Coordinates of C-alpha atoms in Angstrom, one line a residue:
M1 CA 7.9 114.0 117.8
D2 CA 10.5 115.1 120.0
L3 CA 14.0 113.5 118.6
A4 CA 15.6 113.5 122.2
L5 CA 12.7 111.3 123.3
L6 CA 13.1 109.1 120.3
R7 CA 16.6 108.9 121.6
T8 CA 16.2 107.7 124.5
F9 CA 13.3 105.5 124.1
V10 CA 15.6 103.7 121.5
T11 CA 18.4 103.4 124.2
V12 CA 15.9 102.2 126.6
H13 CA 14.8 99.5 124.0
R14 CA 18.8 98.3 123.1
A15 CA 19.5 98.4 126.7
G16 CA 16.7 96.6 128.1
S17 CA 16.7 98.7 131.3
F18 CA 15.7 101.8 132.4
T19 CA 19.0 102.0 134.8
R20 CA 21.4 101.0 132.0
A21 CA 19.8 103.5 129.3
A22 CA 20.2 106.3 131.9
A23 CA 23.8 105.4 132.6
L24 CA 24.6 105.3 128.7
L25 CA 23.1 108.8 128.0
G26 CA 24.2 110.5 131.0
L27 CA 21.0 111.2 132.5
S28 CA 19.2 110.4 135.7
Q29 CA 16.9 107.1 136.2
P30 CA 13.9 109.4 136.9
A31 CA 14.4 111.6 134.1
V32 CA 14.8 108.6 131.4
T33 CA 11.3 107.4 133.1
S34 CA 9.9 110.8 132.6
Q35 CA 10.7 110.7 129.1
I36 CA 9.6 107.5 128.3
R37 CA 6.2 108.1 130.0
T38 CA 6.0 111.4 127.8
L39 CA 6.6 109.8 124.8
E40 CA 3.8 107.3 125.6
R41 CA 1.2 109.7 126.4
Q42 CA 2.1 110.9 123.2
L43 CA 1.4 107.8 121.2
G44 CA -1.4 106.8 123.3
R45 CA 0.2 103.4 123.7
P46 CA 2.8 101.7 126.4
L47 CA 5.8 101.0 124.7
F48 CA 7.4 98.8 127.5
L49 CA 6.2 96.3 130.0
R50 CA 8.1 96.6 133.3
Q51 CA 9.8 93.6 134.5
A52 CA 11.5 92.9 137.9
R53 CA 14.5 93.0 136.1
G54 CA 14.4 95.6 133.5
V55 CA 11.7 96.0 130.8
T56 CA 10.2 94.2 127.8
P57 CA 9.2 96.3 124.7
T58 CA 5.6 95.9 123.8
T59 CA 4.7 94.9 120.2
I60 CA 4.2 99.0 119.4
G61 CA 7.7 99.5 121.1
D62 CA 9.3 96.9 118.8
E63 CA 7.4 98.3 115.9
L64 CA 8.5 101.8 116.7
A65 CA 12.2 100.7 117.6
H66 CA 12.7 99.0 114.0
K67 CA 11.4 102.0 112.2
T68 CA 13.2 104.6 114.0
A69 CA 16.5 103.1 115.4
P70 CA 18.1 103.1 111.9
H71 CA 17.2 106.6 110.9
L72 CA 18.8 107.8 114.5
D73 CA 22.1 106.0 113.9
A74 CA 22.1 107.7 110.4
L75 CA 21.7 111.3 112.2
V76 CA 24.4 109.9 114.7
E77 CA 26.8 109.3 111.5
I78 CA 26.1 112.6 109.9
T79 CA 26.5 114.4 112.9
E80 CA 29.8 112.7 113.8
T81 CA 31.2 112.9 110.5
G82 CA 30.6 116.6 110.3
L83 CA 32.0 117.3 113.3
E84 CA 35.3 115.3 112.8
D85 CA 38.4 117.3 111.0
D86 CA 40.3 116.0 107.9
S87 CA 43.0 114.2 110.2
S88 CA 40.6 112.5 112.7
L89 CA 39.3 109.0 111.7
R90 CA 36.1 107.4 112.5
S91 CA 36.8 104.3 115.2
L92 CA 35.2 101.1 114.3
H93 CA 34.2 99.1 117.9
L94 CA 34.5 95.5 117.6
A95 CA 33.5 93.1 119.9
G96 CA 33.8 89.2 120.0
P97 CA 35.2 86.0 121.6
P98 CA 39.0 86.6 122.5
E99 CA 40.6 83.6 120.3
F100 CA 38.6 84.0 117.2
T101 CA 38.5 87.9 117.1
A102 CA 42.4 88.2 118.0
E103 CA 43.5 85.0 115.5
R104 CA 41.1 85.6 112.6
A105 CA 39.0 89.1 112.7
L106 CA 41.8 91.4 113.8
P107 CA 44.4 90.6 111.3
A108 CA 41.9 90.8 108.6
L109 CA 41.1 94.4 109.7
T110 CA 44.3 95.9 110.1
R111 CA 44.7 96.3 106.7
L112 CA 42.1 98.8 106.8
T113 CA 43.5 101.1 109.3
G114 CA 46.0 102.5 106.9
E115 CA 45.9 105.5 105.1
D116 CA 43.9 105.1 102.1
G117 CA 41.2 107.8 102.5
Q118 CA 38.5 105.3 103.8
A119 CA 40.7 104.3 107.2
F120 CA 39.5 103.9 110.3
A121 CA 40.7 103.1 113.9
L122 CA 40.0 99.9 115.2
R123 CA 39.0 99.5 118.9
A124 CA 38.3 95.8 120.1
S125 CA 37.0 94.3 123.5
F126 CA 36.7 91.1 124.1
G127 CA 33.8 88.7 126.1
N128 CA 31.5 86.1 126.7
A129 CA 28.3 86.2 124.2
E130 CA 25.9 87.6 127.0
E131 CA 28.0 90.5 127.5
I132 CA 28.8 91.3 123.8
M133 CA 25.2 91.1 122.5
E134 CA 24.5 93.4 125.5
G135 CA 27.2 95.7 124.4
L136 CA 26.0 96.0 120.8
A137 CA 22.3 96.3 121.6
A138 CA 23.3 99.4 124.0
G139 CA 25.6 101.1 121.5
H140 CA 28.9 100.2 122.9
H141 CA 30.2 98.3 119.8
D142 CA 29.6 99.0 116.2
L143 CA 30.1 95.2 115.0
A144 CA 30.1 91.8 116.8
I145 CA 31.1 88.3 116.3
G146 CA 29.0 85.6 117.8
T147 CA 28.3 82.0 117.7
A148 CA 24.3 82.4 117.8
R149 CA 22.0 84.3 115.7
P150 CA 20.4 86.7 118.0
R151 CA 16.7 86.7 118.3
G152 CA 14.1 89.5 117.2
A153 CA 14.9 92.3 114.6
L154 CA 16.7 94.8 116.5
L155 CA 20.1 92.8 115.5
T156 CA 21.0 91.7 112.3
A157 CA 23.3 88.4 111.6
T158 CA 24.9 87.4 108.7
P159 CA 27.0 84.0 108.7
L160 CA 30.4 84.7 108.5
C161 CA 32.3 81.0 108.4
D162 CA 31.9 77.7 110.2
E163 CA 34.7 76.5 112.4
E164 CA 35.6 72.6 112.5
H165 CA 36.4 71.1 116.2
V166 CA 39.2 68.8 116.3
L167 CA 39.8 66.3 119.6
I168 CA 43.5 66.2 120.2
A169 CA 46.2 65.3 122.9
A170 CA 49.8 65.4 123.1
P171 CA 51.2 62.1 121.3
Q172 CA 51.6 59.8 124.5
W173 CA 47.8 59.7 124.9
A174 CA 47.1 58.5 121.6
V175 CA 48.1 54.7 122.6
M176 CA 45.5 54.9 125.2
A177 CA 42.8 56.2 123.0
G178 CA 43.3 53.5 120.2
D179 CA 43.2 53.7 116.6
E180 CA 39.9 52.6 114.7
R181 CA 37.4 51.8 117.0
P182 CA 33.5 52.1 117.1
H183 CA 32.1 55.4 118.3
R184 CA 31.2 53.7 121.9
S185 CA 34.4 52.0 122.1
A186 CA 36.3 55.2 121.1
A187 CA 34.2 57.2 124.0
L188 CA 35.0 54.4 126.7
A189 CA 38.6 54.2 125.7
L190 CA 38.9 58.1 126.3
Q191 CA 37.2 58.1 129.4
H192 CA 40.5 57.5 131.3
I193 CA 42.5 60.9 129.9
P194 CA 42.3 64.1 131.8
V195 CA 40.6 66.8 130.1
V196 CA 41.7 70.5 129.7
E197 CA 38.6 73.1 129.3
V198 CA 37.5 76.5 129.5
H199 CA 34.9 76.1 131.6
E200 CA 33.8 73.5 134.6
S201 CA 30.8 72.8 132.3
L202 CA 33.1 71.5 129.6
P203 CA 31.4 73.5 126.6
F204 CA 33.8 72.0 123.8
V205 CA 34.2 68.6 125.1
A206 CA 30.7 68.1 125.8
R207 CA 29.6 69.3 122.5
Y208 CA 32.2 66.9 120.8
W209 CA 31.0 64.2 122.6
A210 CA 27.0 64.7 122.2
S211 CA 27.9 65.2 118.3
V212 CA 30.1 62.5 117.9
F213 CA 29.5 59.6 120.6
D214 CA 26.0 60.5 121.1
A215 CA 27.4 60.5 124.8
R216 CA 28.4 62.5 127.9
P217 CA 32.1 63.0 128.7
A218 CA 33.1 60.9 132.1
S219 CA 36.0 62.7 133.0
P220 CA 35.7 66.1 135.2
G221 CA 38.0 69.1 133.9
S222 CA 41.5 68.2 135.1
I223 CA 42.7 71.9 134.1
V224 CA 40.2 75.0 133.5
V225 CA 41.5 78.1 132.0
P226 CA 39.0 80.7 130.4
D227 CA 41.4 81.3 126.9
L228 CA 41.8 78.7 124.1
R229 CA 45.0 79.4 123.6
A230 CA 46.1 78.5 127.0
V231 CA 44.1 75.4 126.6
L232 CA 46.2 74.4 123.6
A233 CA 49.7 75.1 125.8
C234 CA 48.1 72.8 128.5
T235 CA 47.4 70.2 125.8
V236 CA 50.9 70.5 124.0
A237 CA 52.4 69.7 127.8
G238 CA 50.8 66.6 127.9
A239 CA 48.0 67.6 130.1
G240 CA 45.4 65.7 128.9
L241 CA 42.8 65.8 126.0
A242 CA 40.9 68.8 124.7
V243 CA 38.6 69.8 121.8
L244 CA 39.6 72.8 120.0
P245 CA 38.9 74.9 116.6
R246 CA 41.0 73.2 113.6
Y247 CA 42.5 76.6 112.8
L248 CA 43.7 77.4 116.4
C249 CA 45.7 73.9 116.6
A250 CA 46.3 73.3 112.9
D251 CA 50.0 74.3 113.4
A252 CA 50.5 72.1 116.1
L253 CA 49.0 69.1 114.8
E254 CA 51.5 69.9 111.7
R255 CA 54.3 70.1 113.8
G256 CA 53.2 66.8 115.7
D257 CA 53.0 68.3 119.1
V258 CA 49.6 67.0 119.2
V259 CA 47.6 64.4 117.3
A260 CA 43.9 63.8 116.6
L261 CA 42.6 61.6 118.6
H262 CA 39.6 60.7 116.5
E263 CA 38.5 61.5 113.0
P264 CA 34.8 61.1 112.8
V265 CA 33.5 60.9 109.2
V266 CA 31.4 64.5 110.0
P267 CA 33.0 66.9 112.0
P268 CA 31.3 68.9 114.6
L269 CA 31.1 72.3 113.5
R270 CA 30.3 75.8 115.2
T271 CA 28.6 78.7 112.9
Y272 CA 30.1 82.4 113.6
F273 CA 28.0 85.3 112.6
L274 CA 28.8 88.8 112.0
I275 CA 26.1 91.0 114.1
V276 CA 25.0 94.7 113.8
R277 CA 22.5 96.4 115.0
T278 CA 19.4 97.0 112.4
G279 CA 20.3 99.7 110.1
T280 CA 23.9 100.4 110.8
L281 CA 25.5 98.8 107.8
A282 CA 24.2 102.3 106.1
M283 CA 27.6 103.6 107.9
S284 CA 30.5 103.6 105.6
H285 CA 32.9 101.7 108.4
V286 CA 30.8 99.5 109.6
A287 CA 29.5 98.5 106.1
R288 CA 33.2 98.3 104.9
A289 CA 34.5 96.4 107.9
H290 CA 31.4 93.9 107.7
E291 CA 32.3 93.7 103.8
W292 CA 36.3 92.8 104.3
L293 CA 35.5 90.4 107.2
L294 CA 33.0 88.4 104.8
R295 CA 35.6 88.5 102.1
A296 CA 38.0 87.5 104.5
A297 CA 36.4 84.5 105.8
S298 CA 35.8 82.9 102.3
G299 CA 39.6 81.7 102.7
W300 CA 39.0 80.3 106.3
N301 CA 37.2 77.6 105.7

């Protein structure tokens, strides 16, 4: 079987689209379509179901991808390693949410970029969950950090750490929130405090309210900024309440810049996962970064 056809097939499988696969491969879309049809004729089975937007693999297509993709990745690893001279470094492409990646993952991985004979160059990109998973599946990233376990067998996820969420505000808002109150009373006391969030849908505050108060937040976002570090800065400045990961606001809590407005018996948690394309942990630089992050995360919780 032609390896070029298999490479095109795996790229389409990962990209979920002939158009995106063509761009990744540097081919025209008709060329990609022709190669997939040739492979389907050779196998005597359809590999993809054409949809209005992209393609969905058939059962046979999924099976073929899971059998061949790791071996094709290994061949790429061998080829790229053989082409590199002694002075070059393998590049690890990491993707994840901006705050967690910047505050946790990147500081941990920088120790692997030194000259120890096993070092690699590190390239990072930030994005939302959908962008990150699409980029990983398409081969743009080697390793990704996400908050949801991906479906299917194309991507493999390993739990990395749990993130505790804390309801905080500047000290002047604590009087309005009150002290020890039943859950429902606490939610009512908080409803007149402005909300600082990363999106209009209030993803952090709404998740906290549902988990702790079994209710929906009454206040819309007063300030919406797409970065949790900016949310913290606005909260310290007295803009209102926010729900943030404890690791991000721990120093501000210790200094007294903000206070916890509520201390639930069981705080809301969110799990982070390390995600790779199935089979790519056979690549030494990916495996080393994966192992190093898991080791570092044992001291984060």
